[in-house]
């Protein structure tokens, strides 16, 4: 259906999620909290990232990387959902 189920003014999070799904920009994955950026969404992300990166570097800021942090509790909960999953925590 094309009709939005969530009203933007009443439930912004629900509305935004609906927009992303109906526009086929993301797709949810079987692992809790994970989603897939579909081609259009990834292309938009690359353009945004390139623009921001150029602006930030022009200010003399150096890049750095922060690995994704997942709590041990969240990681261990996934072992029951995925066959052969081996939780590892650094």
Short mmCIF file of N, CA and C in Angstrom, two decimals:
data_model
loop_
_atom_site.label_atom_id
_atom_site.label_comp_id
_atom_site.label_asym_id
_atom_site.label_seq_id
_atom_site.Cartn_x
_atom_site.Cartn_y
_atom_site.Cartn_z
N UNK A 1 0.83 -1.19 0.00
CA UNK A 1 0.00 0.00 0.00
C UNK A 1 0.88 1.25 0.00
N UNK A 2 0.39 2.30 -0.65
CA UNK A 2 1.13 3.57 -0.70
C UNK A 2 0.82 4.46 0.48
N UNK A 3 -0.22 4.13 1.22
CA UNK A 3 -0.65 4.95 2.34
C UNK A 3 0.32 4.79 3.51
N UNK A 4 0.71 5.92 4.10
CA UNK A 4 1.60 5.89 5.26
C UNK A 4 0.78 5.52 6.49
N UNK A 5 1.31 4.60 7.28
CA UNK A 5 0.63 4.16 8.49
C UNK A 5 0.97 5.03 9.68
N UNK A 6 2.15 5.64 9.67
CA UNK A 6 2.59 6.50 10.77
C UNK A 6 2.51 7.96 10.35
N UNK A 7 2.02 8.79 11.24
CA UNK A 7 1.97 10.22 10.98
C UNK A 7 3.29 10.84 11.42
N UNK A 8 3.87 11.66 10.56
CA UNK A 8 5.17 12.27 10.84
C UNK A 8 5.15 13.05 12.15
N UNK A 9 4.11 13.81 12.38
CA UNK A 9 4.03 14.63 13.58
C UNK A 9 3.79 13.85 14.86
N UNK A 10 3.27 12.64 14.75
CA UNK A 10 2.95 11.84 15.93
C UNK A 10 4.01 10.79 16.25
N UNK A 11 4.65 10.25 15.21
CA UNK A 11 5.62 9.18 15.40
C UNK A 11 6.70 9.32 14.33
N UNK A 12 7.62 10.26 14.56
CA UNK A 12 8.64 10.54 13.54
C UNK A 12 9.48 9.31 13.24
N UNK A 13 9.90 8.56 14.27
CA UNK A 13 10.73 7.38 14.03
C UNK A 13 10.02 6.35 13.15
N UNK A 14 8.77 6.08 13.46
CA UNK A 14 7.99 5.14 12.65
C UNK A 14 7.79 5.64 11.24
N UNK A 15 7.49 6.93 11.11
CA UNK A 15 7.29 7.53 9.79
C UNK A 15 8.56 7.44 8.96
N UNK A 16 9.69 7.79 9.56
CA UNK A 16 10.97 7.77 8.84
C UNK A 16 11.33 6.36 8.38
N UNK A 17 11.10 5.38 9.25
CA UNK A 17 11.35 3.99 8.89
C UNK A 17 10.47 3.58 7.71
N UNK A 18 9.21 3.98 7.76
CA UNK A 18 8.28 3.69 6.65
C UNK A 18 8.76 4.30 5.35
N UNK A 19 9.23 5.54 5.40
CA UNK A 19 9.74 6.21 4.20
C UNK A 19 10.90 5.43 3.61
N UNK A 20 11.86 5.04 4.47
CA UNK A 20 13.02 4.29 3.99
C UNK A 20 12.62 2.95 3.37
N UNK A 21 11.69 2.27 3.99
CA UNK A 21 11.26 0.96 3.47
C UNK A 21 10.44 1.10 2.19
N UNK A 22 9.49 2.05 2.16
CA UNK A 22 8.66 2.23 0.97
C UNK A 22 9.46 2.73 -0.22
N UNK A 23 10.51 3.51 0.05
CA UNK A 23 11.37 4.01 -1.02
C UNK A 23 12.40 2.94 -1.44
N UNK A 24 12.37 1.81 -0.76
CA UNK A 24 13.29 0.71 -1.01
C UNK A 24 14.75 1.14 -0.87
N UNK A 25 15.01 1.97 0.15
CA UNK A 25 16.36 2.43 0.42
C UNK A 25 17.09 1.48 1.36
N UNK A 26 16.35 0.85 2.27
CA UNK A 26 16.96 -0.12 3.19
C UNK A 26 16.13 -1.39 3.20
N UNK A 27 16.75 -2.41 3.72
CA UNK A 27 16.09 -3.69 3.90
C UNK A 27 16.62 -4.24 5.21
N UNK A 28 15.75 -4.77 6.03
CA UNK A 28 16.21 -5.32 7.30
C UNK A 28 16.82 -6.70 7.11
N UNK A 29 17.79 -7.01 7.96
CA UNK A 29 18.50 -8.28 7.94
C UNK A 29 18.03 -9.11 9.11
N UNK A 30 18.30 -10.40 9.09
CA UNK A 30 17.86 -11.31 10.15
C UNK A 30 18.49 -11.02 11.51
N UNK A 31 19.65 -10.38 11.53
CA UNK A 31 20.33 -10.08 12.79
C UNK A 31 19.73 -8.80 13.36
N UNK A 32 19.34 -8.84 14.61
CA UNK A 32 18.71 -7.70 15.27
C UNK A 32 19.59 -6.45 15.16
N UNK A 33 18.99 -5.34 14.73
CA UNK A 33 19.69 -4.07 14.65
C UNK A 33 20.47 -3.87 13.36
N UNK A 34 20.47 -4.86 12.49
CA UNK A 34 21.22 -4.74 11.23
C UNK A 34 20.27 -4.48 10.07
N UNK A 35 20.73 -3.70 9.13
CA UNK A 35 19.96 -3.46 7.92
C UNK A 35 20.92 -3.35 6.74
N UNK A 36 20.37 -3.47 5.56
CA UNK A 36 21.15 -3.42 4.33
C UNK A 36 20.81 -2.12 3.62
N UNK A 37 21.84 -1.36 3.24
CA UNK A 37 21.63 -0.19 2.40
C UNK A 37 21.51 -0.68 0.96
N UNK A 38 20.40 -0.42 0.35
CA UNK A 38 20.20 -0.84 -1.04
C UNK A 38 20.95 0.12 -1.96
N UNK A 39 21.09 -0.22 -3.25
CA UNK A 39 21.94 0.58 -4.15
C UNK A 39 21.68 2.08 -4.15
N UNK A 40 20.41 2.51 -4.21
CA UNK A 40 20.14 3.96 -4.22
C UNK A 40 20.59 4.61 -2.92
N UNK A 41 20.33 3.96 -1.80
CA UNK A 41 20.73 4.51 -0.50
C UNK A 41 22.24 4.57 -0.39
N UNK A 42 22.91 3.54 -0.86
CA UNK A 42 24.37 3.52 -0.79
C UNK A 42 24.97 4.60 -1.67
N UNK A 43 24.40 4.82 -2.83
CA UNK A 43 24.88 5.89 -3.73
C UNK A 43 24.72 7.26 -3.07
N UNK A 44 23.57 7.46 -2.39
CA UNK A 44 23.37 8.73 -1.68
C UNK A 44 24.39 8.88 -0.56
N UNK A 45 24.62 7.80 0.19
CA UNK A 45 25.59 7.84 1.29
C UNK A 45 26.98 8.19 0.75
N UNK A 46 27.37 7.61 -0.37
CA UNK A 46 28.69 7.89 -0.93
C UNK A 46 28.83 9.36 -1.31
N UNK A 47 27.79 9.94 -1.89
CA UNK A 47 27.84 11.37 -2.27
C UNK A 47 27.90 12.27 -1.04
N UNK A 48 27.10 11.96 -0.03
CA UNK A 48 27.11 12.74 1.22
C UNK A 48 28.49 12.63 1.87
N UNK A 49 29.00 11.41 1.94
CA UNK A 49 30.29 11.17 2.57
C UNK A 49 31.41 11.90 1.83
N UNK A 50 31.41 11.87 0.51
CA UNK A 50 32.45 12.55 -0.27
C UNK A 50 32.41 14.06 -0.05
N UNK A 51 31.22 14.63 -0.03
CA UNK A 51 31.08 16.07 0.19
C UNK A 51 31.56 16.46 1.58
N UNK A 52 31.07 15.75 2.58
CA UNK A 52 31.46 16.06 3.95
C UNK A 52 32.95 15.83 4.17
N UNK A 53 33.48 14.76 3.61
CA UNK A 53 34.90 14.45 3.76
C UNK A 53 35.76 15.57 3.18
N UNK A 54 35.41 16.06 2.02
CA UNK A 54 36.16 17.16 1.40
C UNK A 54 36.10 18.42 2.27
N UNK A 55 34.92 18.74 2.78
CA UNK A 55 34.76 19.92 3.64
C UNK A 55 35.55 19.79 4.94
N UNK A 56 35.50 18.61 5.53
CA UNK A 56 36.20 18.39 6.80
C UNK A 56 37.70 18.43 6.60
N UNK A 57 38.21 17.79 5.55
CA UNK A 57 39.64 17.80 5.28
C UNK A 57 40.14 19.20 4.94
N UNK A 58 39.29 20.01 4.31
CA UNK A 58 39.67 21.39 4.00
C UNK A 58 39.89 22.20 5.27
N UNK A 59 39.30 21.77 6.38
CA UNK A 59 39.50 22.44 7.66
C UNK A 59 40.74 21.91 8.38
N UNK A 60 41.42 20.94 7.78
CA UNK A 60 42.63 20.40 8.38
C UNK A 60 42.40 19.26 9.36
N UNK A 61 41.21 18.73 9.39
CA UNK A 61 40.90 17.64 10.30
C UNK A 61 41.38 16.32 9.68
N UNK A 62 42.04 15.51 10.48
CA UNK A 62 42.52 14.22 10.01
C UNK A 62 41.46 13.15 10.28
N UNK A 63 41.39 12.18 9.40
CA UNK A 63 40.43 11.10 9.54
C UNK A 63 40.87 10.09 10.60
N UNK A 64 39.91 9.36 11.13
CA UNK A 64 40.19 8.27 12.06
C UNK A 64 39.07 7.25 11.92
N UNK A 65 39.24 6.11 12.52
CA UNK A 65 38.27 5.03 12.40
C UNK A 65 37.88 4.52 13.77
N UNK A 66 36.60 4.38 13.99
CA UNK A 66 36.08 3.81 15.23
C UNK A 66 35.37 2.51 14.89
N UNK A 67 35.89 1.39 15.34
CA UNK A 67 35.20 0.13 15.06
C UNK A 67 33.83 0.11 15.73
N UNK A 68 32.95 -0.70 15.19
CA UNK A 68 31.61 -0.81 15.76
C UNK A 68 31.70 -1.52 17.11
N UNK A 69 31.11 -0.92 18.10
CA UNK A 69 31.11 -1.50 19.43
C UNK A 69 29.77 -2.19 19.69
N UNK A 70 29.84 -3.45 20.03
CA UNK A 70 28.65 -4.23 20.35
C UNK A 70 28.88 -4.82 21.73
N UNK A 71 27.90 -4.67 22.59
CA UNK A 71 28.07 -5.21 23.94
C UNK A 71 28.16 -6.73 23.90
N UNK A 72 28.84 -7.29 24.88
CA UNK A 72 28.97 -8.75 24.95
C UNK A 72 27.59 -9.39 25.08
N UNK A 73 26.71 -8.76 25.84
CA UNK A 73 25.35 -9.29 26.03
C UNK A 73 24.62 -9.39 24.69
N UNK A 74 24.70 -8.31 23.89
CA UNK A 74 24.04 -8.30 22.58
C UNK A 74 24.65 -9.34 21.65
N UNK A 75 25.96 -9.45 21.70
CA UNK A 75 26.66 -10.41 20.84
C UNK A 75 26.28 -11.84 21.21
N UNK A 76 26.26 -12.12 22.50
CA UNK A 76 25.92 -13.48 22.95
C UNK A 76 24.48 -13.85 22.63
N UNK A 77 23.59 -12.87 22.59
CA UNK A 77 22.19 -13.18 22.27
C UNK A 77 22.04 -13.64 20.83
N UNK A 78 22.95 -13.24 19.94
CA UNK A 78 22.87 -13.63 18.53
C UNK A 78 23.27 -15.08 18.31
N UNK A 79 24.06 -15.66 19.20
CA UNK A 79 24.51 -17.04 18.99
C UNK A 79 23.36 -18.03 18.93
N UNK A 80 22.24 -17.69 19.57
CA UNK A 80 21.08 -18.57 19.55
C UNK A 80 20.26 -18.43 18.27
N UNK A 81 20.50 -17.37 17.50
CA UNK A 81 19.71 -17.09 16.29
C UNK A 81 20.40 -17.54 15.01
N UNK A 82 21.73 -17.69 15.04
CA UNK A 82 22.47 -17.97 13.82
C UNK A 82 23.26 -19.26 14.00
N UNK A 83 22.96 -20.23 13.16
CA UNK A 83 23.65 -21.53 13.25
C UNK A 83 25.14 -21.34 12.98
N UNK A 84 25.95 -21.89 13.85
CA UNK A 84 27.40 -21.82 13.67
C UNK A 84 28.02 -20.49 14.07
N UNK A 85 27.23 -19.59 14.64
CA UNK A 85 27.74 -18.27 15.04
C UNK A 85 28.64 -18.42 16.25
N UNK A 86 29.81 -17.82 16.18
CA UNK A 86 30.76 -17.89 17.28
C UNK A 86 31.02 -16.46 17.78
N UNK A 87 30.42 -16.08 18.91
CA UNK A 87 30.61 -14.72 19.41
C UNK A 87 32.04 -14.48 19.90
N UNK A 88 32.62 -13.39 19.45
CA UNK A 88 33.98 -13.02 19.88
C UNK A 88 33.97 -11.57 20.35
N UNK A 89 34.57 -11.33 21.49
CA UNK A 89 34.65 -9.99 22.04
C UNK A 89 36.11 -9.65 22.28
N UNK A 90 36.53 -8.48 21.82
CA UNK A 90 37.92 -8.06 22.03
C UNK A 90 38.09 -7.52 23.42
#
